[in-house]
Coordinates of C-alpha atoms and ligand atoms in Angstrom, one line a residue:
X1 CA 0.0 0.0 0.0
X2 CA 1.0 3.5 -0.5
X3 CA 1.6 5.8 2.3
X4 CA -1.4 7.8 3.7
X5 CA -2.5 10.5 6.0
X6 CA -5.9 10.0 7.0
X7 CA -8.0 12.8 9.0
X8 CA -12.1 12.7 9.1
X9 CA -14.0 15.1 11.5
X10 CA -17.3 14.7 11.1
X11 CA -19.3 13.1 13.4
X12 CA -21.7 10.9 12.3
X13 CA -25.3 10.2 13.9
X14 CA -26.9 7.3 12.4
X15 CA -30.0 5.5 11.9
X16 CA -34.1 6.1 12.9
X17 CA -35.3 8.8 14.8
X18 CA -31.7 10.1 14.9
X19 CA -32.9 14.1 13.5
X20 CA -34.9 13.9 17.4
X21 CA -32.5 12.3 19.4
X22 CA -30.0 14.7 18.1
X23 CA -30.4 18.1 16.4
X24 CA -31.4 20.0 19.5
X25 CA -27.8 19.1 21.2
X26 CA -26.1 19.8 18.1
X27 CA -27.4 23.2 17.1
X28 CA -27.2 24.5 20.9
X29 CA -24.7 26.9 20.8
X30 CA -26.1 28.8 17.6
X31 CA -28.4 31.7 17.7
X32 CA -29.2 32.2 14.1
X33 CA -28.9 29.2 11.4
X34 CA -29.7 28.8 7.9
X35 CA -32.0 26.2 7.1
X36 CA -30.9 25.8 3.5
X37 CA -32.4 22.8 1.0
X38 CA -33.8 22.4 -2.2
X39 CA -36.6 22.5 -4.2
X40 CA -39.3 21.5 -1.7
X41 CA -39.2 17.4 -1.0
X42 CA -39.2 18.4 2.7
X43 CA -42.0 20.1 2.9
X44 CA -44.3 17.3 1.3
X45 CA -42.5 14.7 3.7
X46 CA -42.6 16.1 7.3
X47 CA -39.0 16.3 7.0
X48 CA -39.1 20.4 7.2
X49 CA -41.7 20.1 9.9
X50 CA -40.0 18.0 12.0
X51 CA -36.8 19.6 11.9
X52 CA -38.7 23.2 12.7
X53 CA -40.3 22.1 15.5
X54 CA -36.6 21.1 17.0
X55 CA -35.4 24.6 16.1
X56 CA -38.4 26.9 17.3
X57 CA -38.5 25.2 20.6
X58 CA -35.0 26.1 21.2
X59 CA -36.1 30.0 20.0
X60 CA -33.9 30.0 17.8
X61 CA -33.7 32.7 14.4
X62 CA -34.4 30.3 11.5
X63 CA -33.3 32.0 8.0
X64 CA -34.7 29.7 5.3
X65 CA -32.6 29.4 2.2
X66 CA -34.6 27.1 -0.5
X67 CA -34.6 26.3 -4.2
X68 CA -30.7 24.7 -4.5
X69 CA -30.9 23.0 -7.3
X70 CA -29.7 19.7 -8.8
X71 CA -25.9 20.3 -10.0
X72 CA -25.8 23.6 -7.9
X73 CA -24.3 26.8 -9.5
X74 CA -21.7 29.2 -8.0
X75 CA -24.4 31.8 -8.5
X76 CA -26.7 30.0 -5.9
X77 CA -23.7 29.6 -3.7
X78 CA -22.8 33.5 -4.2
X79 CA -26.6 34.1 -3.3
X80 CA -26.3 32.0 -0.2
X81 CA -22.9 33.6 1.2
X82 CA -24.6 37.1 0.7
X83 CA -27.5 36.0 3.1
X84 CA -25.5 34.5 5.1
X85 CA -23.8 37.9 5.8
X86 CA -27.1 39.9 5.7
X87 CA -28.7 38.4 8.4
X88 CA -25.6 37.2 10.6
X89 CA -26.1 33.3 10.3
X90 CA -23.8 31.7 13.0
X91 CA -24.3 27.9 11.2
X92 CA -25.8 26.0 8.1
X93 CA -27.9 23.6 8.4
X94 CA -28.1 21.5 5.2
X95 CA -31.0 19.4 4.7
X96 CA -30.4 17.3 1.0
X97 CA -28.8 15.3 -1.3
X98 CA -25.2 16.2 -2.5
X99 CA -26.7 19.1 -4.1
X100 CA -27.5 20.8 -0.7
X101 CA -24.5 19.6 0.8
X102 CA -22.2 20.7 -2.1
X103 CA -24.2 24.0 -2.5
X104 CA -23.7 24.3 1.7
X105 CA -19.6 23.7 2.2
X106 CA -19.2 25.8 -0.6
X107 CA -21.4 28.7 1.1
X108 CA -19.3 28.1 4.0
X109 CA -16.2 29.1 2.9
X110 CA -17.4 31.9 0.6
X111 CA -19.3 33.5 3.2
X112 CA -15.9 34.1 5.2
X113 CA -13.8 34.8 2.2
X114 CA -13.4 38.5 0.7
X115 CA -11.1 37.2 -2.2
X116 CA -12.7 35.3 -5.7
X117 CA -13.6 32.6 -4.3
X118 CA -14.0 30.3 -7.9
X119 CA -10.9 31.2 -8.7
X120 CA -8.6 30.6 -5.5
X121 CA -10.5 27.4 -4.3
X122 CA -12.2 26.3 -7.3
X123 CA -10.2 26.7 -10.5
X124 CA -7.1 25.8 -8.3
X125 CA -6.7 23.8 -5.0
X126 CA -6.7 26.4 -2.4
X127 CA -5.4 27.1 0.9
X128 CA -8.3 27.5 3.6
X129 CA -6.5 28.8 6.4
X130 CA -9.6 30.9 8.0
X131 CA -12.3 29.4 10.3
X132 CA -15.5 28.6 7.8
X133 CA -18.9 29.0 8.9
X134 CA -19.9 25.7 11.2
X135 CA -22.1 23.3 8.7
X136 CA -24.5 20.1 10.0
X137 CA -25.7 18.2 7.5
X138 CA -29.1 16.0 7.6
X139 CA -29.1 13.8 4.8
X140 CA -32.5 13.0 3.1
X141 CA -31.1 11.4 -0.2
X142 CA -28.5 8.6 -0.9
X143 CA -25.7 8.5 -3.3
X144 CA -22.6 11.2 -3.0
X145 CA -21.4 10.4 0.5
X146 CA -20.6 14.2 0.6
X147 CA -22.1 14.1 4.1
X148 CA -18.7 12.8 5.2
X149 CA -16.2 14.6 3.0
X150 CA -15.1 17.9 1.9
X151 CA -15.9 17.6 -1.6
X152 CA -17.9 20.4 -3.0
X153 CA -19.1 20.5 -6.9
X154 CA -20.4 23.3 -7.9
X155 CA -21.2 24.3 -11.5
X156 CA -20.0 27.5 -13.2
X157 CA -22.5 28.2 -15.7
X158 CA -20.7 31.4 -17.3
X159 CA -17.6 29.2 -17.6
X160 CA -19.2 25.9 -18.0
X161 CA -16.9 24.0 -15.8
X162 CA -18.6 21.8 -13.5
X163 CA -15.7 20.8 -11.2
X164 CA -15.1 19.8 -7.1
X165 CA -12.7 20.5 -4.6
X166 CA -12.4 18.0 -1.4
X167 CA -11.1 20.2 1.5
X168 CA -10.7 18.7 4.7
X169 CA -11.6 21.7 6.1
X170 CA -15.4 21.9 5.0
X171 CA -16.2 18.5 6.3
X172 CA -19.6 19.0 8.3
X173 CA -19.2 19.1 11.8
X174 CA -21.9 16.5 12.2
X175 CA -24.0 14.9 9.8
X176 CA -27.5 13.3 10.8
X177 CA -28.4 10.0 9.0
X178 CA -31.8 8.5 9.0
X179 CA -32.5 6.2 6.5
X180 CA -36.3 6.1 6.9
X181 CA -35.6 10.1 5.3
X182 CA -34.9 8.6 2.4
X183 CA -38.5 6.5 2.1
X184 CA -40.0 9.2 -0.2
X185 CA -37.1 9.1 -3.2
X186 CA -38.3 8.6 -6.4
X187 CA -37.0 5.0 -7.8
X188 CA -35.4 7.0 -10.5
X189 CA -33.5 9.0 -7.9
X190 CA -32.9 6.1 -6.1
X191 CA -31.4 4.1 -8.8
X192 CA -29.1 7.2 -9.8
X193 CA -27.7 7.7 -6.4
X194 CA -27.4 4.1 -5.9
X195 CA -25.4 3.6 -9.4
X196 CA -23.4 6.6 -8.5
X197 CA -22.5 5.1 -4.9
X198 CA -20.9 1.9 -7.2
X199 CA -19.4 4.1 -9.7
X200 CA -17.3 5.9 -6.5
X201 CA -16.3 2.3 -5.2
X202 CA -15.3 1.2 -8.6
X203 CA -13.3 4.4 -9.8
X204 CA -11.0 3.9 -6.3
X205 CA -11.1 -0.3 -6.9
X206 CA -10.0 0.0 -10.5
X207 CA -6.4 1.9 -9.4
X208 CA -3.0 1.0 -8.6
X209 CA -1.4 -0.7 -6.6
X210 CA -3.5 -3.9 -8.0
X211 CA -1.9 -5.9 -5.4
X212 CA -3.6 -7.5 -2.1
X213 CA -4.8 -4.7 0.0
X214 CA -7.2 -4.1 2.7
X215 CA -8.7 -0.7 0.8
X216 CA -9.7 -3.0 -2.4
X217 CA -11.0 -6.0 0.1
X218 CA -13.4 -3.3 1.4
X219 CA -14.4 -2.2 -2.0
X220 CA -15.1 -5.2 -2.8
X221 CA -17.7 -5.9 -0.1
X222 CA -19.0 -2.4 -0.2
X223 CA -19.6 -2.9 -4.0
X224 CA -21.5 -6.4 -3.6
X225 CA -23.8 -4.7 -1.0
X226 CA -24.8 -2.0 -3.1
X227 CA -26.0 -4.2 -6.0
X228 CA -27.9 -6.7 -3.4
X229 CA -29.8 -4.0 -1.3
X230 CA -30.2 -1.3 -4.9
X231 CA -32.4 -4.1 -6.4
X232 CA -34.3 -4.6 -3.1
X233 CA -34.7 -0.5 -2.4
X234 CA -35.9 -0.4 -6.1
X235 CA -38.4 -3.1 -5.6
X236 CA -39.4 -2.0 -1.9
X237 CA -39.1 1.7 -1.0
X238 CA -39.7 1.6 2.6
X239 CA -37.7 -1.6 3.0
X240 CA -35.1 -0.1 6.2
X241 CA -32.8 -1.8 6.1
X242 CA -31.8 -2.1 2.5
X243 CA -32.0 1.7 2.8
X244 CA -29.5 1.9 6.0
X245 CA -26.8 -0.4 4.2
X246 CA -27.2 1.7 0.7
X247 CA -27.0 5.1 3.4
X248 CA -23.9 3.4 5.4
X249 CA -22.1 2.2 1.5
X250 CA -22.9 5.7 0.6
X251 CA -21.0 7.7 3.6
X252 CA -18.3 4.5 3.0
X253 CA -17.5 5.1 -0.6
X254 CA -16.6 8.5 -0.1
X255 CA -15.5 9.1 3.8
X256 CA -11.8 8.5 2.3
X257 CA -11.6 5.4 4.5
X258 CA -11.1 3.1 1.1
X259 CA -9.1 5.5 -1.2
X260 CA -6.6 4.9 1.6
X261 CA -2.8 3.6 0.3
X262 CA -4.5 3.6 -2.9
X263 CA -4.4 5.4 -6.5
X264 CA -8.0 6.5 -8.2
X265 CA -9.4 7.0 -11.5
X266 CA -11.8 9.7 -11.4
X267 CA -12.2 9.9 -14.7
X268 CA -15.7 9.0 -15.9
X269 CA -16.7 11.4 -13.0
X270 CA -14.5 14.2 -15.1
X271 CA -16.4 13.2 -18.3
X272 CA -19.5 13.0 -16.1
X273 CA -19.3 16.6 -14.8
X274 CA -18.6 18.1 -18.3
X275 CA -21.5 16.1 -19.7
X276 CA -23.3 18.4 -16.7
X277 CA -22.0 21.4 -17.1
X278 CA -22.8 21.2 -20.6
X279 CA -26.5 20.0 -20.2
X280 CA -27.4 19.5 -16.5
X281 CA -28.0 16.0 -16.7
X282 CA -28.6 14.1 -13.6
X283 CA -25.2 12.7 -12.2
X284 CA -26.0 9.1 -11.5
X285 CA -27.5 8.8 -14.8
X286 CA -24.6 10.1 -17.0
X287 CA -22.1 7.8 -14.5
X288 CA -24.2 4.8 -15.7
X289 CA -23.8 5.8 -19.5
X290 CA -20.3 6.2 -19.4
X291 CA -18.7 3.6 -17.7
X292 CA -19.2 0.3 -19.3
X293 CA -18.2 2.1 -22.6
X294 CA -15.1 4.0 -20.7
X295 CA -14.2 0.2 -19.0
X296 CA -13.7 -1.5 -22.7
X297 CA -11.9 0.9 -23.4
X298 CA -8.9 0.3 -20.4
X299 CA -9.4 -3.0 -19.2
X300 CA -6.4 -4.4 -21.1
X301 CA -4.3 -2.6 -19.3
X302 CA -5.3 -3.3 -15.7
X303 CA -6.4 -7.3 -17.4
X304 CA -6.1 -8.7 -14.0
X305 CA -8.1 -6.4 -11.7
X306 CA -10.9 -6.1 -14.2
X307 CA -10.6 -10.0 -13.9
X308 CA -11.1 -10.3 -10.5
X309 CA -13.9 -7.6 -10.6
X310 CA -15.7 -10.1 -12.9
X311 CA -15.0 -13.2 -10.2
X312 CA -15.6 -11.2 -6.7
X313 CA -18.0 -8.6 -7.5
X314 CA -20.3 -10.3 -10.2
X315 CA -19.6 -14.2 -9.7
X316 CA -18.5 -14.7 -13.4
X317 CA -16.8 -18.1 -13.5
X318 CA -13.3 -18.8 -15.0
X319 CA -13.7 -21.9 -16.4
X320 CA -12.1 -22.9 -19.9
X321 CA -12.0 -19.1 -20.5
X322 CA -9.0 -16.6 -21.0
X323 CA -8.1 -13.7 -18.8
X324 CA -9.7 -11.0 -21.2
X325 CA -13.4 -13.5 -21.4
X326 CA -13.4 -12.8 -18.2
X327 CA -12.8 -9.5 -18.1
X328 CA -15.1 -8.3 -20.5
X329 CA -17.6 -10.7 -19.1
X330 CA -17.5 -8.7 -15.6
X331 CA -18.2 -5.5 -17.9
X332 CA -21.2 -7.0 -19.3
X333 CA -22.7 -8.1 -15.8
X334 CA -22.4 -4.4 -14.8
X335 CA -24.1 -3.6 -18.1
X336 CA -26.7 -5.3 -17.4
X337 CA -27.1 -4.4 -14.0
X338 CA -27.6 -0.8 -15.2
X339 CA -30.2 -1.9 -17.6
X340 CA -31.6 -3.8 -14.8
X341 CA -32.1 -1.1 -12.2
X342 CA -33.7 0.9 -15.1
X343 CA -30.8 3.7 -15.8
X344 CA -30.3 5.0 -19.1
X345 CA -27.4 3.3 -21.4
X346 CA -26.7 6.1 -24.3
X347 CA -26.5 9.6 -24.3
X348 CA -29.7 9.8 -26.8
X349 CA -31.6 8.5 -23.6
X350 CA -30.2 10.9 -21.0
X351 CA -32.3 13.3 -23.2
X352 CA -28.7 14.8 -25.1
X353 CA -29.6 16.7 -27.9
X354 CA -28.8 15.4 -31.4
X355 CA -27.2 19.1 -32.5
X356 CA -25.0 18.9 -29.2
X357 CA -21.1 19.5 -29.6
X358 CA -19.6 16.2 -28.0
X359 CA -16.1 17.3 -29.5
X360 CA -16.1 20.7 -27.5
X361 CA -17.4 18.6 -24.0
X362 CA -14.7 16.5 -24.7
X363 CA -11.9 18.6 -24.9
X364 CA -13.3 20.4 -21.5
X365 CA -12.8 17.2 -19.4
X366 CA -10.0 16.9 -17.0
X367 CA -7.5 13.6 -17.5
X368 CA -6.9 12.1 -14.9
X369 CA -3.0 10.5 -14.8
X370 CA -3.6 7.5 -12.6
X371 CA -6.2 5.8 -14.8
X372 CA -5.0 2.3 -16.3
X373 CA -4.9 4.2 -19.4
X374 CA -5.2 8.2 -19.1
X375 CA -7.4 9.3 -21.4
X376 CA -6.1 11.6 -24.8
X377 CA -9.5 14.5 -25.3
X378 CA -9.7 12.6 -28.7
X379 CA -10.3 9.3 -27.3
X380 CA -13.0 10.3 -24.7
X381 CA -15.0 12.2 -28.0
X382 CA -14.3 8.8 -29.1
X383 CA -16.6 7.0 -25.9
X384 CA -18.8 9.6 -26.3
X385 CA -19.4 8.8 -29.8
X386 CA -20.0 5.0 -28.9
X387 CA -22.5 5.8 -25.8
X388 CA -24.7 7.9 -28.2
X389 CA -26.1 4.9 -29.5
Ligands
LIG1 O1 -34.7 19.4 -4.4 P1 -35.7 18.5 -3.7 O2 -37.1 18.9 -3.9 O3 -35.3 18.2 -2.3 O4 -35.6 17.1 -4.5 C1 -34.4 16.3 -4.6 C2 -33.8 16.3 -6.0 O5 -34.8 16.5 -7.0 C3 -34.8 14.8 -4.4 N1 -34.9 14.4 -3.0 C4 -33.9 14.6 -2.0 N2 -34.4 14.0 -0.9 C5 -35.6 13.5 -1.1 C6 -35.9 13.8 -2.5 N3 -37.1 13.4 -3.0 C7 -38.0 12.8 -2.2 N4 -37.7 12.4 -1.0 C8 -36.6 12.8 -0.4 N5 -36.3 12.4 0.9 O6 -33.7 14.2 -5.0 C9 -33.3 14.9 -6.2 C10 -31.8 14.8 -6.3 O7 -31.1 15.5 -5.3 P2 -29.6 15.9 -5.4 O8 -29.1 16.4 -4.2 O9 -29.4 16.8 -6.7 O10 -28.9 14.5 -5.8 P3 -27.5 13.8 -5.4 O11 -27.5 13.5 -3.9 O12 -27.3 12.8 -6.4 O13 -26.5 15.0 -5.6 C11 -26.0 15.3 -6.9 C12 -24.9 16.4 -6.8 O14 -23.8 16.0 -6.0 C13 -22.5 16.0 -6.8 C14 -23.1 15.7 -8.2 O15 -22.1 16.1 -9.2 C15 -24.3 16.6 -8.2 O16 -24.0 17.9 -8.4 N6 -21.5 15.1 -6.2 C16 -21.0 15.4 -5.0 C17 -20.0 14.6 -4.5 C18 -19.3 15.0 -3.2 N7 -19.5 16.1 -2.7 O17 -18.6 14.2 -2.6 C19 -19.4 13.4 -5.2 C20 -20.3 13.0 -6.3 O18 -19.5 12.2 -7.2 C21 -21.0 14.0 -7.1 O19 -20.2 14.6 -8.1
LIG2 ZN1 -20.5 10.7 -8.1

């Protein structure tokens, strides 16, 4: 294994009735927060009721700040740091997916930073060495783990770079999970965030070094949960308990814990975020386009991890076949999978216009070094070309 550093300060509340137990204690020593989510899902499920009833008994000033939308934009975190500042909000309190979480960190730091804050934290890595605003996080969709990292993305519409940062520093203080939130997600949602939890296990699995290593042995069983307890949330919303094992592989995949000694390849997530930026497609969804495509593509030249993918992760057997059958059989199994869990497999079904320029999208993506194969811009126009379909 490489050498690591590994910090994580959130602290994490988990499982039913948690929001009750917890959110009084946790919010005591603030005066005013900012209640910040999205585009209304609490209200129609108690979940904004509930947590309001917590906050008004303890008198405190409640500034709501609503409508952050899916793939959030720097303008809505802008908007957010300028309340912030208006009304002298002493904590965040994000109630969401990644969107509201992204949207929130981000908010965090621009609210205590006088500089441009795209440009020293987002264009490049950044130096945060000012206190941010505190930030809780209550987590009411599964998929990004961002409850339990730094990661921000945020979307620069004038620019049209949709890009994330992961600084330690704008880990949540606490985050509040409650599976039974999550009841009320749409399948589709559900199937997104659950396909986008894999796709995060996967990208850190399918890195160097390939040899035995305890970050890989925990990807492995993280991965094998996800596609048992996706098929049974799909089929059975309010089933608990396949919703607190996709919540806990969730927090998992991202928390750092398994990218530990370990290289990544982020690099559908780069192809992924362009795709956004360019046409604000849902993230889970594009992640399940891309990847079996952007797999055939490298699996020669990481042969024996994408052959034990096949064996551990999708049961493939080896018998009387060669190294690459195998491979490309593991590929298929996670093809179908997607097809299975109902996600979209071309770009013409992610609702992509037929006059839209793949070739400039392409050449906005990020390579990332560490892949098996790092990408050329030519050859991911090339993926994109196949997964229009
Ligand atoms: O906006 P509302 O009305 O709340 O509806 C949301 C939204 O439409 C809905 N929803 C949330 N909780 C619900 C619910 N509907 C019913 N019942 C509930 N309990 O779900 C929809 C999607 O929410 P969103 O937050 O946009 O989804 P997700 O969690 O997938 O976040 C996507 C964003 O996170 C970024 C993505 O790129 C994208 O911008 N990511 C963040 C990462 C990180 N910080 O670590 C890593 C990821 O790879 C990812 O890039
Ligand atoms: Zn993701």
């Amino acid at each position: 294994m490489n050498n690591f550093i590994f910090e994580n300060k959130t602290k994490v509340y988990f499982g039913k009735g948690c929001v009750q137990e917890y959110l009084g204690c946790l919010t005591k020593k603030y005066q005013t927060i900012m209640l910040a989510y999205g585009g209304g899902s609490i209200k129609k499920n108690g979940i904004y009721d509930e947590i309001m009833t917590i906050l008004t008994a303890q008198n405190k000033k409640v500034v709501e700040f609503s409508g952050i939308m899916s793939n959030p934009t720097y303008a809505k975190v802008m908007q957010g740091a300028e309340l912030v500042r208006k009304e002298h909000v002493d904590m965040i309190l994000a109630v969401g997916g990644g969107s509201v979480m992204d949207c929130c960190k981000a908010i965090s730091l621009a609210a205590r930073y006088e500089g441009d804050v795209w440009n020293d934290f987002w264009t490049h890595k950044g130096v945060i060495d000012f206190d941010i605003l505190p930030l809780g996080v209550i987590v009411t969709v599964t998929g990004t783990g961002s409850e339990m990292n730094g990661g921000a993305v945020i979307t620069n519409e004038e620019l049209k770079i949709k890009t994330g940062r992961d600084y330690p520093a704008c880990n949540p203080m606490f985050a509040l999970l409650d599976p039974a939130y999550t009841f009320t997600v749409s399948k589709r949602q559900m199937a997104s965030g659950g396909f986008d939890i894999l796709s995060h296990i996967m990208e850190t699995y399918f890195g160097e070094p390939n040899e035995n290593n305890v970050s890989d042995d925990l990807s492995v069983a993280l991965m094998k949960n996800v596609i048992k307890n996706l098929k049974i949330a799909i089929e059975d919303p309010i089933n608990y308990n396949a919703r607190s094992n996709l919540m806990w592989d969730a927090t998992m995949a991202e928390n750092r814990i398994i990218k530990l000694g370990k290289q990544t390849d982020f690099e559908v997530h780069q192809m992924e975020h362009q795709l956004g930026a360019y046409t604000n497609c849902n993230h889970g969804e594009g992640l399940a386009v891309l990847h079996p495509t952007y797999y055939r593509h490298i699996y020669q030249y990481g042969l024996s991890k994408f052959k034990q993918f096949a064996i551990e992760v999708w049961q493939i057997s080896e018998e009387g076949k060669s190294e690459e059958q195998i491979a490309l059989e593991g590929i298929d199994a996670l093809e179908k999978f997607i097809h299975e869990i109902g996600l979209p497999s071309s770009l013409k079904q992610l609702g992509l216009q037929e006059d839209i320029d793949l070739k400039k999208i392409a050449d906005s993506c990020n390579i990332i070094p560490t892949s098996y194969k790092p990408m050329t811009h030519e050859e991911i126009y090339e993926i994109f070309k196949e997964c229009w379909k």
